[in-house]
Amino acid sequence: MLAVGASLLAGCSATGRTAGTDPGASTGPSAGATAASERTYSARDLANILDRAGTSLGVDGTLVTDSELKDAAAKVGGPAGLAQLLGGSNVTYSPRACGDLLATAMQGGVPQDAIAAQFRTSTGAVTAASFAGKPLTSAQKASWTTTVDSVLDQCGTVSLSFEVAGKSVSAKVTTAKATATTTADTTVGLRQTMSIEAAGQNLSAVSTVVQAVWGNLLISATTIATDQTTDAQAQAKTVTAGAAVDAVVAAAKR
């Protein structure tokens, strides 16, 4: 459920702020004698961790807090609204089971105590998620990475079509496991290729996704390369998804 919630929030648009602007004074994750890997977090803690991670990576980006992510999700009707947008009758999936899987997951909603923050750059994003002030269970940690296998079994290659502003859009997405190594407790890597056709134009993109668990943090990092690179993307410092995860872990240990 938390994995679904973090993914939903991460997919929403939000204003955010430039990294390094201090989302609020904080002494960091619950301090004291608690081992770093056993700390629990507040929404402010997550924002501070990602702010420090972005600074350590030396990249320009936008920090989006938990409240901003939730506000953005609310503007499209929350999980129910997203389910309607992505799993509605106007969207056709092949295999159909993949659309049903997505709709079922989103209709479950986001747990009220799920929290997340995100750091976005011109070429990707890294998200940290947890539950407010309490540890993750073993099952929650395991599901963040192990559910990938069951989804890929059914939806390694998905085709979908829909309409936007009266124009037909079709896309094909292929996802496969990829090698990934990080300093987190558990790591899984994915490589996703996407081709989109709309209004006679074609766009291709390749994404590298690394999902990781460290202590009571669920971390997801994505880097995206398209065949239509913008000036900002061409000039941006290259940071791998694995390096982004490592930066979050290092920031959380402080």
PDB file of N, CA, C and O in Angstrom, residues 59-94:
ATOM      1  N   VAL A  59      23.561  18.796  -7.939  1.00  0.00           N
ATOM      2  CA  VAL A  59      22.682  19.004  -9.090  1.00  0.00           C
ATOM      3  C   VAL A  59      21.601  20.027  -8.737  1.00  0.00           C
ATOM      4  O   VAL A  59      21.203  20.163  -7.587  1.00  0.00           O
ATOM      5  N   ASP A  60      21.148  20.752  -9.750  1.00  0.00           N
ATOM      6  CA  ASP A  60      20.032  21.669  -9.563  1.00  0.00           C
ATOM      7  C   ASP A  60      18.741  20.870  -9.594  1.00  0.00           C
ATOM      8  O   ASP A  60      18.586  19.942 -10.400  1.00  0.00           O
ATOM      9  N   GLY A  61      17.809  21.230  -8.725  1.00  0.00           N
ATOM     10  CA  GLY A  61      16.558  20.497  -8.698  1.00  0.00           C
ATOM     11  C   GLY A  61      15.507  21.211  -7.895  1.00  0.00           C
ATOM     12  O   GLY A  61      15.729  22.308  -7.363  1.00  0.00           O
ATOM     13  N   THR A  62      14.359  20.595  -7.811  1.00  0.00           N
ATOM     14  CA  THR A  62      13.229  21.135  -7.073  1.00  0.00           C
ATOM     15  C   THR A  62      12.831  20.152  -5.986  1.00  0.00           C
ATOM     16  O   THR A  62      12.650  18.964  -6.245  1.00  0.00           O
ATOM     17  N   LEU A  63      12.712  20.650  -4.769  1.00  0.00           N
ATOM     18  CA  LEU A  63      12.296  19.840  -3.645  1.00  0.00           C
ATOM     19  C   LEU A  63      10.787  19.973  -3.477  1.00  0.00           C
ATOM     20  O   LEU A  63      10.259  21.078  -3.403  1.00  0.00           O
ATOM     21  N   VAL A  64      10.098  18.835  -3.424  1.00  0.00           N
ATOM     22  CA  VAL A  64       8.644  18.826  -3.258  1.00  0.00           C
ATOM     23  C   VAL A  64       8.326  18.093  -1.956  1.00  0.00           C
ATOM     24  O   VAL A  64       8.717  16.945  -1.772  1.00  0.00           O
ATOM     25  N   THR A  65       7.647  18.781  -1.067  1.00  0.00           N
ATOM     26  CA  THR A  65       7.371  18.225   0.257  1.00  0.00           C
ATOM     27  C   THR A  65       6.138  17.341   0.244  1.00  0.00           C
ATOM     28  O   THR A  65       5.369  17.314  -0.723  1.00  0.00           O
ATOM     29  N   ASP A  66       5.925  16.642   1.356  1.00  0.00           N
ATOM     30  CA  ASP A  66       4.777  15.761   1.497  1.00  0.00           C
ATOM     31  C   ASP A  66       3.464  16.515   1.307  1.00  0.00           C
ATOM     32  O   ASP A  66       2.567  16.053   0.585  1.00  0.00           O
ATOM     33  N   SER A  67       3.328  17.684   1.938  1.00  0.00           N
ATOM     34  CA  SER A  67       2.075  18.437   1.826  1.00  0.00           C
ATOM     35  C   SER A  67       1.846  18.897   0.395  1.00  0.00           C
ATOM     36  O   SER A  67       0.701  18.895  -0.091  1.00  0.00           O
ATOM     37  N   GLU A  68       2.908  19.262  -0.307  1.00  0.00           N
ATOM     38  CA  GLU A  68       2.765  19.687  -1.700  1.00  0.00           C
ATOM     39  C   GLU A  68       2.385  18.519  -2.598  1.00  0.00           C
ATOM     40  O   GLU A  68       1.570  18.666  -3.527  1.00  0.00           O
ATOM     41  N   LEU A  69       2.947  17.364  -2.337  1.00  0.00           N
ATOM     42  CA  LEU A  69       2.580  16.171  -3.098  1.00  0.00           C
ATOM     43  C   LEU A  69       1.115  15.815  -2.872  1.00  0.00           C
ATOM     44  O   LEU A  69       0.384  15.493  -3.812  1.00  0.00           O
ATOM     45  N   LYS A  70       0.676  15.881  -1.617  1.00  0.00           N
ATOM     46  CA  LYS A  70      -0.719  15.553  -1.312  1.00  0.00           C
ATOM     47  C   LYS A  70      -1.673  16.582  -1.899  1.00  0.00           C
ATOM     48  O   LYS A  70      -2.770  16.239  -2.374  1.00  0.00           O
ATOM     49  N   ASP A  71      -1.294  17.857  -1.889  1.00  0.00           N
ATOM     50  CA  ASP A  71      -2.130  18.899  -2.496  1.00  0.00           C
ATOM     51  C   ASP A  71      -2.286  18.650  -3.996  1.00  0.00           C
ATOM     52  O   ASP A  71      -3.379  18.803  -4.556  1.00  0.00           O
ATOM     53  N   ALA A  72      -1.184  18.267  -4.652  1.00  0.00           N
ATOM     54  CA  ALA A  72      -1.237  17.996  -6.088  1.00  0.00           C
ATOM     55  C   ALA A  72      -2.129  16.801  -6.383  1.00  0.00           C
ATOM     56  O   ALA A  72      -2.908  16.807  -7.347  1.00  0.00           O
ATOM     57  N   ALA A  73      -2.031  15.751  -5.546  1.00  0.00           N
ATOM     58  CA  ALA A  73      -2.877  14.573  -5.738  1.00  0.00           C
ATOM     59  C   ALA A  73      -4.343  14.923  -5.544  1.00  0.00           C
ATOM     60  O   ALA A  73      -5.217  14.439  -6.279  1.00  0.00           O
ATOM     61  N   ALA A  74      -4.620  15.791  -4.563  1.00  0.00           N
ATOM     62  CA  ALA A  74      -6.007  16.175  -4.284  1.00  0.00           C
ATOM     63  C   ALA A  74      -6.626  16.926  -5.462  1.00  0.00           C
ATOM     64  O   ALA A  74      -7.836  16.830  -5.710  1.00  0.00           O
ATOM     65  N   LYS A  75      -5.816  17.665  -6.199  1.00  0.00           N
ATOM     66  CA  LYS A  75      -6.334  18.449  -7.317  1.00  0.00           C
ATOM     67  C   LYS A  75      -6.866  17.581  -8.453  1.00  0.00           C
ATOM     68  O   LYS A  75      -7.671  18.046  -9.269  1.00  0.00           O
ATOM     69  N   VAL A  76      -6.398  16.345  -8.520  1.00  0.00           N
ATOM     70  CA  VAL A  76      -6.924  15.434  -9.548  1.00  0.00           C
ATOM     71  C   VAL A  76      -7.849  14.393  -8.927  1.00  0.00           C
ATOM     72  O   VAL A  76      -8.141  13.366  -9.532  1.00  0.00           O
ATOM     73  N   GLY A  77      -8.291  14.666  -7.699  1.00  0.00           N
ATOM     74  CA  GLY A  77      -9.256  13.774  -7.067  1.00  0.00           C
ATOM     75  C   GLY A  77      -8.657  12.649  -6.273  1.00  0.00           C
ATOM     76  O   GLY A  77      -9.352  11.669  -5.958  1.00  0.00           O
ATOM     77  N   GLY A  78      -7.358  12.760  -5.929  1.00  0.00           N
ATOM     78  CA  GLY A  78      -6.721  11.721  -5.132  1.00  0.00           C
ATOM     79  C   GLY A  78      -6.632  10.407  -5.888  1.00  0.00           C
ATOM     80  O   GLY A  78      -6.724  10.359  -7.121  1.00  0.00           O
ATOM     81  N   PRO A  79      -6.438   9.285  -5.176  1.00  0.00           N
ATOM     82  CA  PRO A  79      -6.317   7.978  -5.824  1.00  0.00           C
ATOM     83  C   PRO A  79      -7.500   7.643  -6.727  1.00  0.00           C
ATOM     84  O   PRO A  79      -7.329   7.067  -7.798  1.00  0.00           O
ATOM     85  N   ALA A  80      -8.713   8.021  -6.290  1.00  0.00           N
ATOM     86  CA  ALA A  80      -9.898   7.719  -7.109  1.00  0.00           C
ATOM     87  C   ALA A  80      -9.839   8.476  -8.434  1.00  0.00           C
ATOM     88  O   ALA A  80     -10.179   7.940  -9.498  1.00  0.00           O
ATOM     89  N   GLY A  81      -9.398   9.745  -8.356  1.00  0.00           N
ATOM     90  CA  GLY A  81      -9.285  10.542  -9.575  1.00  0.00           C
ATOM     91  C   GLY A  81      -8.218  10.017 -10.506  1.00  0.00           C
ATOM     92  O   GLY A  81      -8.406   9.960 -11.728  1.00  0.00           O
ATOM     93  N   LEU A  82      -7.093   9.601  -9.928  1.00  0.00           N
ATOM     94  CA  LEU A  82      -6.036   9.033 -10.744  1.00  0.00           C
ATOM     95  C   LEU A  82      -6.466   7.712 -11.360  1.00  0.00           C
ATOM     96  O   LEU A  82      -6.142   7.406 -12.509  1.00  0.00           O
ATOM     97  N   ALA A  83      -7.215   6.933 -10.597  1.00  0.00           N
ATOM     98  CA  ALA A  83      -7.726   5.668 -11.119  1.00  0.00           C
ATOM     99  C   ALA A  83      -8.632   5.911 -12.319  1.00  0.00           C
ATOM    100  O   ALA A  83      -8.600   5.176 -13.302  1.00  0.00           O
ATOM    101  N   GLN A  84      -9.437   6.963 -12.222  1.00  0.00           N
ATOM    102  CA  GLN A  84     -10.345   7.287 -13.326  1.00  0.00           C
ATOM    103  C   GLN A  84      -9.563   7.747 -14.553  1.00  0.00           C
ATOM    104  O   GLN A  84      -9.892   7.394 -15.690  1.00  0.00           O
ATOM    105  N   LEU A  85      -8.488   8.542 -14.310  1.00  0.00           N
ATOM    106  CA  LEU A  85      -7.687   9.040 -15.423  1.00  0.00           C
ATOM    107  C   LEU A  85      -6.908   7.924 -16.122  1.00  0.00           C
ATOM    108  O   LEU A  85      -6.871   7.853 -17.348  1.00  0.00           O
ATOM    109  N   LEU A  86      -6.301   7.039 -15.330  1.00  0.00           N
ATOM    110  CA  LEU A  86      -5.405   6.032 -15.888  1.00  0.00           C
ATOM    111  C   LEU A  86      -6.062   4.684 -16.128  1.00  0.00           C
ATOM    112  O   LEU A  86      -5.556   3.883 -16.901  1.00  0.00           O
ATOM    113  N   GLY A  87      -7.172   4.449 -15.444  1.00  0.00           N
ATOM    114  CA  GLY A  87      -7.810   3.149 -15.585  1.00  0.00           C
ATOM    115  C   GLY A  87      -9.228   3.237 -16.090  1.00  0.00           C
ATOM    116  O   GLY A  87      -9.988   2.278 -16.016  1.00  0.00           O
ATOM    117  N   GLY A  88      -9.598   4.403 -16.595  1.00  0.00           N
ATOM    118  CA  GLY A  88     -10.968   4.608 -17.049  1.00  0.00           C
ATOM    119  C   GLY A  88     -11.274   3.904 -18.355  1.00  0.00           C
ATOM    120  O   GLY A  88     -10.405   3.316 -19.008  1.00  0.00           O
ATOM    121  N   SER A  89     -12.530   3.994 -18.751  1.00  0.00           N
ATOM    122  CA  SER A  89     -12.975   3.297 -19.961  1.00  0.00           C
ATOM    123  C   SER A  89     -12.352   3.886 -21.225  1.00  0.00           C
ATOM    124  O   SER A  89     -12.343   3.237 -22.268  1.00  0.00           O
ATOM    125  N   ASN A  90     -11.821   5.131 -21.135  1.00  0.00           N
ATOM    126  CA  ASN A  90     -11.230   5.744 -22.324  1.00  0.00           C
ATOM    127  C   ASN A  90      -9.778   5.331 -22.528  1.00  0.00           C
ATOM    128  O   ASN A  90      -9.137   5.737 -23.486  1.00  0.00           O
ATOM    129  N   VAL A  91      -9.245   4.516 -21.594  1.00  0.00           N
ATOM    130  CA  VAL A  91      -7.877   4.019 -21.725  1.00  0.00           C
ATOM    131  C   VAL A  91      -7.930   2.519 -21.985  1.00  0.00           C
ATOM    132  O   VAL A  91      -8.523   1.775 -21.220  1.00  0.00           O
ATOM    133  N   THR A  92      -7.299   2.102 -23.057  1.00  0.00           N
ATOM    134  CA  THR A  92      -7.280   0.687 -23.423  1.00  0.00           C
ATOM    135  C   THR A  92      -5.898   0.110 -23.175  1.00  0.00           C
ATOM    136  O   THR A  92      -4.893   0.656 -23.662  1.00  0.00           O
ATOM    137  N   TYR A  93      -5.847  -0.977 -22.397  1.00  0.00           N
ATOM    138  CA  TYR A  93      -4.578  -1.639 -22.087  1.00  0.00           C
ATOM    139  C   TYR A  93      -4.514  -2.995 -22.769  1.00  0.00           C
ATOM    140  O   TYR A  93      -5.517  -3.674 -22.912  1.00  0.00           O
ATOM    141  N   SER A  94      -3.317  -3.371 -23.148  1.00  0.00           N
ATOM    142  CA  SER A  94      -3.075  -4.717 -23.643  1.00  0.00           C
ATOM    143  C   SER A  94      -1.748  -5.203 -23.042  1.00  0.00           C
ATOM    144  O   SER A  94      -0.708  -4.580 -23.288  1.00  0.00           O
TER     145      SER A  94
END
